[in-house]
Amino acid sequence: MSTQDTTRRLRPQLISEDVISWHGLQTISTYDTNRADASVANLQQAYQAMLTKQQAETEKLTLYRAAADAARLAEWEFHNAVLAMKEVVRGQYGSNSDQAQAVGLKKKSEYKRPSRKKLVAS
């Protein structure tokens, strides 16, 4: 048997097939084995552990998504507050002031004037 790469997730289809196999085994009343890793008790314990871990993962993903949404909204609120502050600075001090430059706005006088393009005679 080849080495198993346990760092990657199993396909949901494969897990579903395993669950169906487990449920099928539960209908076999005469199943008995000497292999501890294939015993009914071990299978039951591994199945319950998988369900518990999947539930915990789902709960944490939900919390993560909620936290990510809250952070995204807070970022937008901050961004909009900064935009409002820049408008106030431009209104109070003018668009060509040092104060406007201090908050990250470009002075009106620093914009390059458009130059005339020379016509090339043919």
PDB file of C-alpha atoms in Angstrom:
ATOM      1  CA  MET A   1       0.000   0.000   0.000  1.00  0.00           C
ATOM      2  CA  SER A   2       1.303   3.453  -0.880  1.00  0.00           C
ATOM      3  CA  THR A   3       2.044   6.116   1.687  1.00  0.00           C
ATOM      4  CA  GLN A   4      -1.025   8.174   2.564  1.00  0.00           C
ATOM      5  CA  ASP A   5      -0.798  11.968   2.334  1.00  0.00           C
ATOM      6  CA  THR A   6      -2.845  13.036   5.349  1.00  0.00           C
ATOM      7  CA  THR A   7      -2.135  16.732   4.744  1.00  0.00           C
ATOM      8  CA  ARG A   8      -4.794  16.885   2.013  1.00  0.00           C
ATOM      9  CA  ARG A   9      -8.529  16.564   2.518  1.00  0.00           C
ATOM     10  CA  LEU A  10     -10.416  13.536   1.299  1.00  0.00           C
ATOM     11  CA  ARG A  11     -12.972  14.086  -1.428  1.00  0.00           C
ATOM     12  CA  PRO A  12     -16.509  14.432  -0.011  1.00  0.00           C
ATOM     13  CA  GLN A  13     -17.619  11.625  -2.330  1.00  0.00           C
ATOM     14  CA  LEU A  14     -15.044   9.264  -0.783  1.00  0.00           C
ATOM     15  CA  ILE A  15     -16.162  10.161   2.743  1.00  0.00           C
ATOM     16  CA  SER A  16     -19.785   9.591   1.711  1.00  0.00           C
ATOM     17  CA  GLU A  17     -18.867   6.155   0.332  1.00  0.00           C
ATOM     18  CA  ASP A  18     -17.073   5.350   3.607  1.00  0.00           C
ATOM     19  CA  VAL A  19     -20.149   6.340   5.628  1.00  0.00           C
ATOM     20  CA  ILE A  20     -22.341   4.134   3.417  1.00  0.00           C
ATOM     21  CA  SER A  21     -19.897   1.251   3.971  1.00  0.00           C
ATOM     22  CA  TRP A  22     -20.000   1.856   7.737  1.00  0.00           C
ATOM     23  CA  HIS A  23     -23.794   1.849   7.724  1.00  0.00           C
ATOM     24  CA  GLY A  24     -23.740  -1.331   5.633  1.00  0.00           C
ATOM     25  CA  LEU A  25     -21.403  -2.997   8.135  1.00  0.00           C
ATOM     26  CA  GLN A  26     -23.883  -2.242  10.912  1.00  0.00           C
ATOM     27  CA  THR A  27     -26.357  -4.582   9.187  1.00  0.00           C
ATOM     28  CA  ILE A  28     -23.905  -7.501   9.415  1.00  0.00           C
ATOM     29  CA  SER A  29     -24.509  -9.037  12.822  1.00  0.00           C
ATOM     30  CA  THR A  30     -21.805 -11.734  12.459  1.00  0.00           C
ATOM     31  CA  TYR A  31     -18.892  -9.347  11.678  1.00  0.00           C
ATOM     32  CA  ASP A  32     -15.901 -10.050  13.913  1.00  0.00           C
ATOM     33  CA  THR A  33     -12.197  -9.410  13.364  1.00  0.00           C
ATOM     34  CA  ASN A  34      -8.902  -9.721  15.194  1.00  0.00           C
ATOM     35  CA  ARG A  35      -7.647  -6.459  13.684  1.00  0.00           C
ATOM     36  CA  ALA A  36      -8.117  -3.706  16.245  1.00  0.00           C
ATOM     37  CA  ASP A  37      -8.147  -0.965  13.589  1.00  0.00           C
ATOM     38  CA  ALA A  38     -11.053  -2.682  11.774  1.00  0.00           C
ATOM     39  CA  SER A  39     -13.129  -3.533  14.849  1.00  0.00           C
ATOM     40  CA  VAL A  40     -16.682  -2.271  15.184  1.00  0.00           C
ATOM     41  CA  ALA A  41     -15.742  -0.368  18.340  1.00  0.00           C
ATOM     42  CA  ASN A  42     -12.842   1.391  16.581  1.00  0.00           C
ATOM     43  CA  LEU A  43     -14.987   2.188  13.544  1.00  0.00           C
ATOM     44  CA  GLN A  44     -17.729   3.621  15.786  1.00  0.00           C
ATOM     45  CA  GLN A  45     -15.188   5.707  17.702  1.00  0.00           C
ATOM     46  CA  ALA A  46     -13.530   6.978  14.482  1.00  0.00           C
ATOM     47  CA  TYR A  47     -16.935   7.824  12.936  1.00  0.00           C
ATOM     48  CA  GLN A  48     -18.050   9.762  16.019  1.00  0.00           C
ATOM     49  CA  ALA A  49     -14.701  11.565  16.196  1.00  0.00           C
ATOM     50  CA  MET A  50     -15.021  12.553  12.512  1.00  0.00           C
ATOM     51  CA  LEU A  51     -18.549  13.903  13.059  1.00  0.00           C
ATOM     52  CA  THR A  52     -17.440  15.861  16.134  1.00  0.00           C
ATOM     53  CA  LYS A  53     -14.437  17.377  14.333  1.00  0.00           C
ATOM     54  CA  GLN A  54     -16.547  18.256  11.267  1.00  0.00           C
ATOM     55  CA  GLN A  55     -19.101  19.982  13.495  1.00  0.00           C
ATOM     56  CA  ALA A  56     -16.344  21.919  15.273  1.00  0.00           C
ATOM     57  CA  GLU A  57     -14.886  22.918  11.892  1.00  0.00           C
ATOM     58  CA  THR A  58     -18.278  24.120  10.669  1.00  0.00           C
ATOM     59  CA  GLU A  59     -18.827  26.157  13.833  1.00  0.00           C
ATOM     60  CA  LYS A  60     -15.382  27.749  13.565  1.00  0.00           C
ATOM     61  CA  LEU A  61     -15.872  28.498   9.857  1.00  0.00           C
ATOM     62  CA  THR A  62     -19.122  30.231  10.744  1.00  0.00           C
ATOM     63  CA  LEU A  63     -17.368  32.299  13.415  1.00  0.00           C
ATOM     64  CA  TYR A  64     -14.533  33.069  10.985  1.00  0.00           C
ATOM     65  CA  ARG A  65     -16.957  34.238   8.304  1.00  0.00           C
ATOM     66  CA  ALA A  66     -18.792  36.418  10.815  1.00  0.00           C
ATOM     67  CA  ALA A  67     -15.495  37.926  12.012  1.00  0.00           C
ATOM     68  CA  ALA A  68     -14.348  38.495   8.418  1.00  0.00           C
ATOM     69  CA  ASP A  69     -17.641  40.259   7.615  1.00  0.00           C
ATOM     70  CA  ALA A  70     -17.330  42.443  10.715  1.00  0.00           C
ATOM     71  CA  ALA A  71     -13.730  43.340   9.821  1.00  0.00           C
ATOM     72  CA  ARG A  72     -14.711  44.155   6.226  1.00  0.00           C
ATOM     73  CA  LEU A  73     -17.511  46.439   7.410  1.00  0.00           C
ATOM     74  CA  ALA A  74     -15.203  48.145   9.913  1.00  0.00           C
ATOM     75  CA  GLU A  75     -12.642  48.722   7.147  1.00  0.00           C
ATOM     76  CA  TRP A  76     -15.304  50.362   4.963  1.00  0.00           C
ATOM     77  CA  GLU A  77     -16.526  52.521   7.857  1.00  0.00           C
ATOM     78  CA  PHE A  78     -12.965  53.694   8.517  1.00  0.00           C
ATOM     79  CA  HIS A  79     -12.345  54.344   4.813  1.00  0.00           C
ATOM     80  CA  ASN A  80     -15.547  56.381   4.508  1.00  0.00           C
ATOM     81  CA  ALA A  81     -14.632  58.368   7.651  1.00  0.00           C
ATOM     82  CA  VAL A  82     -11.215  59.184   6.136  1.00  0.00           C
ATOM     83  CA  LEU A  83     -12.855  60.300   2.885  1.00  0.00           C
ATOM     84  CA  ALA A  84     -15.214  62.555   4.859  1.00  0.00           C
ATOM     85  CA  MET A  85     -12.257  63.991   6.818  1.00  0.00           C
ATOM     86  CA  LYS A  86     -10.422  64.770   3.560  1.00  0.00           C
ATOM     87  CA  GLU A  87     -13.498  66.587   2.233  1.00  0.00           C
ATOM     88  CA  VAL A  88     -13.677  68.640   5.443  1.00  0.00           C
ATOM     89  CA  VAL A  89      -9.966  69.527   5.256  1.00  0.00           C
ATOM     90  CA  ARG A  90     -10.338  70.533   1.613  1.00  0.00           C
ATOM     91  CA  GLY A  91     -13.400  72.632   2.495  1.00  0.00           C
ATOM     92  CA  GLN A  92     -11.870  74.320   5.559  1.00  0.00           C
ATOM     93  CA  TYR A  93      -8.338  74.921   4.338  1.00  0.00           C
ATOM     94  CA  GLY A  94      -8.615  74.788   0.537  1.00  0.00           C
ATOM     95  CA  SER A  95      -7.329  72.335  -2.005  1.00  0.00           C
ATOM     96  CA  ASN A  96      -3.989  74.148  -2.337  1.00  0.00           C
ATOM     97  CA  SER A  97      -3.147  74.182   1.398  1.00  0.00           C
ATOM     98  CA  ASP A  98      -0.418  72.505   3.412  1.00  0.00           C
ATOM     99  CA  GLN A  99      -3.135  70.942   5.580  1.00  0.00           C
ATOM    100  CA  ALA A 100      -4.628  69.232   2.519  1.00  0.00           C
ATOM    101  CA  GLN A 101      -1.198  67.893   1.665  1.00  0.00           C
ATOM    102  CA  ALA A 102      -0.746  66.677   5.259  1.00  0.00           C
ATOM    103  CA  VAL A 103      -3.772  64.369   4.971  1.00  0.00           C
ATOM    104  CA  GLY A 104      -2.594  62.877   1.694  1.00  0.00           C
ATOM    105  CA  LEU A 105      -4.243  65.122  -0.857  1.00  0.00           C
ATOM    106  CA  LYS A 106      -2.234  66.537  -3.707  1.00  0.00           C
ATOM    107  CA  LYS A 107      -1.999  70.311  -3.846  1.00  0.00           C
ATOM    108  CA  LYS A 108      -3.798  71.836  -6.768  1.00  0.00           C
ATOM    109  CA  SER A 109      -0.642  73.728  -7.725  1.00  0.00           C
ATOM    110  CA  GLU A 110       1.351  70.487  -7.957  1.00  0.00           C
ATOM    111  CA  TYR A 111      -0.683  69.092 -10.820  1.00  0.00           C
ATOM    112  CA  LYS A 112       1.139  69.366 -14.097  1.00  0.00           C
ATOM    113  CA  ARG A 113      -0.525  71.716 -16.520  1.00  0.00           C
ATOM    114  CA  PRO A 114      -1.449  70.205 -19.824  1.00  0.00           C
ATOM    115  CA  SER A 115       0.957  71.254 -22.526  1.00  0.00           C
ATOM    116  CA  ARG A 116       0.180  72.037 -26.096  1.00  0.00           C
ATOM    117  CA  LYS A 117       1.179  69.446 -28.542  1.00  0.00           C
ATOM    118  CA  LYS A 118       3.135  70.705 -31.487  1.00  0.00           C
ATOM    119  CA  LEU A 119       1.724  69.887 -34.847  1.00  0.00           C
ATOM    120  CA  VAL A 120       4.145  68.052 -37.054  1.00  0.00           C
ATOM    121  CA  ALA A 121       4.156  69.423 -40.597  1.00  0.00           C
ATOM    122  CA  SER A 122       4.173  66.790 -43.245  1.00  0.00           C
TER     123      SER A 122
END
